[in-house]
Amino acid sequence: MPRKTPSGLTLLVSIDPDSPEPLYRQVYQEIREAILRGRVAPGTRLPSTRTLAAELNVSRNTILTAFEHLWAEGYLEGKVGSGTRVSRELPDELLQVGAQATPVRPLLSRTPSISRRALVVAEAPFHLSSVSGPPRPFQVGLPAVREFPLDLWRRLAARRWRRSASELLNYGVSAGYRPLREVIASYLGSSRGVKCTADQVLIVAGSQHALDLAARVLLNPGDAVWMEDPGYHAARGAFIAAEAQIHPVPLDREGFDLTMALERAPEARLAYVTPSHQFPVGVTMSLRRRLELLQWASRSSGWILEDDYDSEFRYVSRPISALQGLDEDGRVIYTGTFSKVLFPSLRLGYLVVPDEVVDAFTAMLVFASTQAPTIEQAILTDFIAEGHFERHIRRMRSLYHERQEALIATVNQEVKGLLEVRAAEAGMHLTAWLPPGIDDTAASEWVAEAGVSAMPLSAFAVEPPERGGLVLGYAGFTAYEVRTAGRRLGSALRSALAGGGVRGGHVCSQSAG
Amino acid sequence: MPRKTPSGLTLLVSIDPDSPEPLYRQVYQEIREAILRGRVAPGTRLPSTRTLAAELNVSRNTILTAFEHLWAEGYLEGKVGSGTRVSRELPDELLQVGAQATPVRPLLSRTPSISRRALVVAEAPFHLSSVSGPPRPFQVGLPAVREFPLDLWRRLAARRWRRSASELLNYGVSAGYRPLREVIASYLGSSRGVKCTADQVLIVAGSQHALDLAARVLLNPGDAVWMEDPGYHAARGAFIAAEAQIHPVPLDREGFDLTMALERAPEARLAYVTPSHQFPVGVTMSLRRRLELLQWASRSSGWILEDDYDSEFRYVSRPISALQGLDEDGRVIYTGTFSKVLFPSLRLGYLVVPDEVVDAFTAMLVFASTQAPTIEQAILTDFIAEGHFERHIRRMRSLYHERQEALIATVNQEVKGLLEVRAAEAGMHLTAWLPPGIDDTAASEWVAEAGVSAMPLSAFAVEPPERGGLVLGYAGFTAYEVRTAGRRLGSALRSALAGGGVRGGHVCSQSAG
């Protein structure tokens, strides 16, 4: 039960011995509130700590501690324990304001006065929330985390903590842990045809960090950016946050089309592309288009941001070399992530930047950003240097290939005529095409009701795609899970489309709208 | 020794069996170069793989692999192995450009066309490079990492990896690992008087990430920001990167002075303050000044960014409550970091933001930034929830207090008359004042020659400080190290100042300039 004190000032002090809050803290807070709300005038003399302690039935130490606190913060003056008064230095108007301010929540209508870029981000036409809850087929971007060699990683982690933790606890080098930058440069050179030295490699905290950093270093507000459409919506998020103007460029079977791009925004400063395996449609950018784009960049001092997000998983031929390897003019910023190859919560990625802008990127990283934890970088270094990384990629490549085949077989069997899939040469997802005229957002909602996650292609598009589709991630799910979910997806689609007039009408009006 | 082939095309192909590069890769690269440089015309028929293999003395498989690669990337057309030709789809002009482009480095004089904000950052009048090499007394901001309970941390890490890693490997919640946000809200409430719920706590990847995020959400380019002067230079870095206008506000013995601030920039949108323990001078902001500042923020919808970077280490009285706890209008953004309390390379910090802007901050975090690794967040949660955090703080508080006393004793004994120090009530460093007229940058260089690191106060100042000083970090160094370095510092200062005319003249002219 709360106790009140009978003495003058202390009528205002009420404490609750059953509260988890320490008693001294309660006394402190109550007296502070009384002062701030103007219920005790400046200059008022406080009762002695002994009197207060007796009245509140707490130890004198409790009161002394509370007074010390109030004194240290300027609410009280004079010597604690004898002649303590409410500070006279507190200007009256401040205290009156304090008294007026009622502890209600600020009104929502009041402008919180945030920045223009924050408003643009808050009002973006799409969300980028993280997946929560257990993974559901066919969520996009989830690797097979259950297949990750956790025991091995744990062992490497324990060794690092044992052997070299003390040197890894202090601030690290801005651009990233040097040995990691070296193994990445060497891996990218041999596996992806990227031409770089370790000096050009910057370690970042995942893919979004890389895209953001590139946007901030390369783009002014209002600068035009070309994006493949449909394309990677999180990259769009980074460009929106940089207040760039995004110009969608439709894809054809050779991928990103420079001619079309120049028609739409001849003044563009940057092209964002996923040449190895276009996200989400999957087309590989042709050599001719690559060379055209590089020529544009050289001619106009434009930038190419090459996002090589999942090219490790190529099934039908060897991985296609990176566009960066063809660049002789320092116009390509290359980025990749370990979230997809290892596990998403690792939050480690890299940028490879031309020599000329290494300093600008590093300065931005230090001034306006963050570094990844050194110890994780060190563990990853060992994982790569000791061959586990390539081994894991090989294992996942064959596993994902099997899972893709299971998905294609299931779709062809269970969703025949309603979804058209072709084998993808690479990656962790497929785009399955809906019959013309069927709205993919509606289709996504129908299958969601059946417990299946299938992102509509239009969620990745700036301009409504000519033909709707569902983007199906398969890498994170076993063949059994893929088949079960495929059957559920099939029956949900069939019953929705067979539902006749109302739903069919709904679909048509949606896709027309 | 490199081998060359005698056949027509393959005169151009040179491979080196001693190179670490795989043979197929060498063949691939040589042919690709020849095509791109226009040394082989489009449509040229290639020799059979058998011929080439014989000529180069490699296996036919090597040639087949190289051809497959070239074919997949569009350099070759036709069926691999019979009638393979150089692709005719490659436009001539592209190849000619390829031929012209010599592989020399781009000229430095060419504009790399980076953004305005990147130029501002690159041209900032100070550097924010990370410390490299072993820590040297009296580097600022280094905690006693050798005293960190590594074994305990390792054990908690191993437990998390064992028990809950699989659920922690996927993407995490944008605002941070929920249980960590809860323990932080509760810790800040009881220890720092911060009023917040877990919903208002966002986990970020260290202090710089927090400052950057706040600057981006709250400030437009050109917005005026008040900064304590001297002040935390890394915060200045974040505001520069946000293209804000920084207005230095001189300190007095009550800390940040609103009257002075309003004289200098009445239109300011944000005040950056370190009220508990001003960085680097150490003054505590008076209650009167806190209330004035809050009143300004309410009246003008301005923002207060409260950086509570090291207030855990308070020696003479209990920690001063945070300014945030006095805010009833949702105008204070509060930030803190675990880099100083635990270890710097952990890269975990937090922001506490008013309800009204939680969504805006979270959206910016997702669109334009990064999250901290989930597993580290989970380990830290356990560390706090199981009481190790408070125990570690208590241990460090008494250790740092001893180290501060050792520093003061050494300075008073060894550098008497040349450096004036007073006991600091809190923190991990001291500002030691030089005699009036002595340039602190020069003093810092003299002691650096003696192997002692002592940042000049003016390195943290926008306007030259009235009196120079050296900022001495003591937390990361044993009392013995402090004493030894203190003696070296003393003799370096003494001999430089006794060096007479030339050096004295140098000093005076510098401090006048």
PDB file of N, CA and C in Angstrom, chain A residues 80 164 310 461:
ATOM      1  N   VAL A  80      23.677  18.781   1.860  1.00  0.00           N
ATOM      2  CA  VAL A  80      22.729  17.688   2.086  1.00  0.00           C
ATOM      3  C   VAL A  80      22.767  17.308   3.565  1.00  0.00           C
ATOM      4  N   SER A 164      42.434 -15.039 -30.514  1.00  0.00           N
ATOM      5  CA  SER A 164      42.789 -13.689 -30.935  1.00  0.00           C
ATOM      6  C   SER A 164      41.778 -12.647 -30.542  1.00  0.00           C
ATOM      7  N   ASP A 310      23.269 -13.271 -56.031  1.00  0.00           N
ATOM      8  CA  ASP A 310      23.136 -14.721 -55.820  1.00  0.00           C
ATOM      9  C   ASP A 310      23.790 -15.550 -56.914  1.00  0.00           C
ATOM     10  N   ALA A 461       7.723  -4.150 -59.114  1.00  0.00           N
ATOM     11  CA  ALA A 461       7.691  -3.345 -60.337  1.00  0.00           C
ATOM     12  C   ALA A 461       7.271  -1.922 -60.046  1.00  0.00           C
TER      13      ALA A 461
END
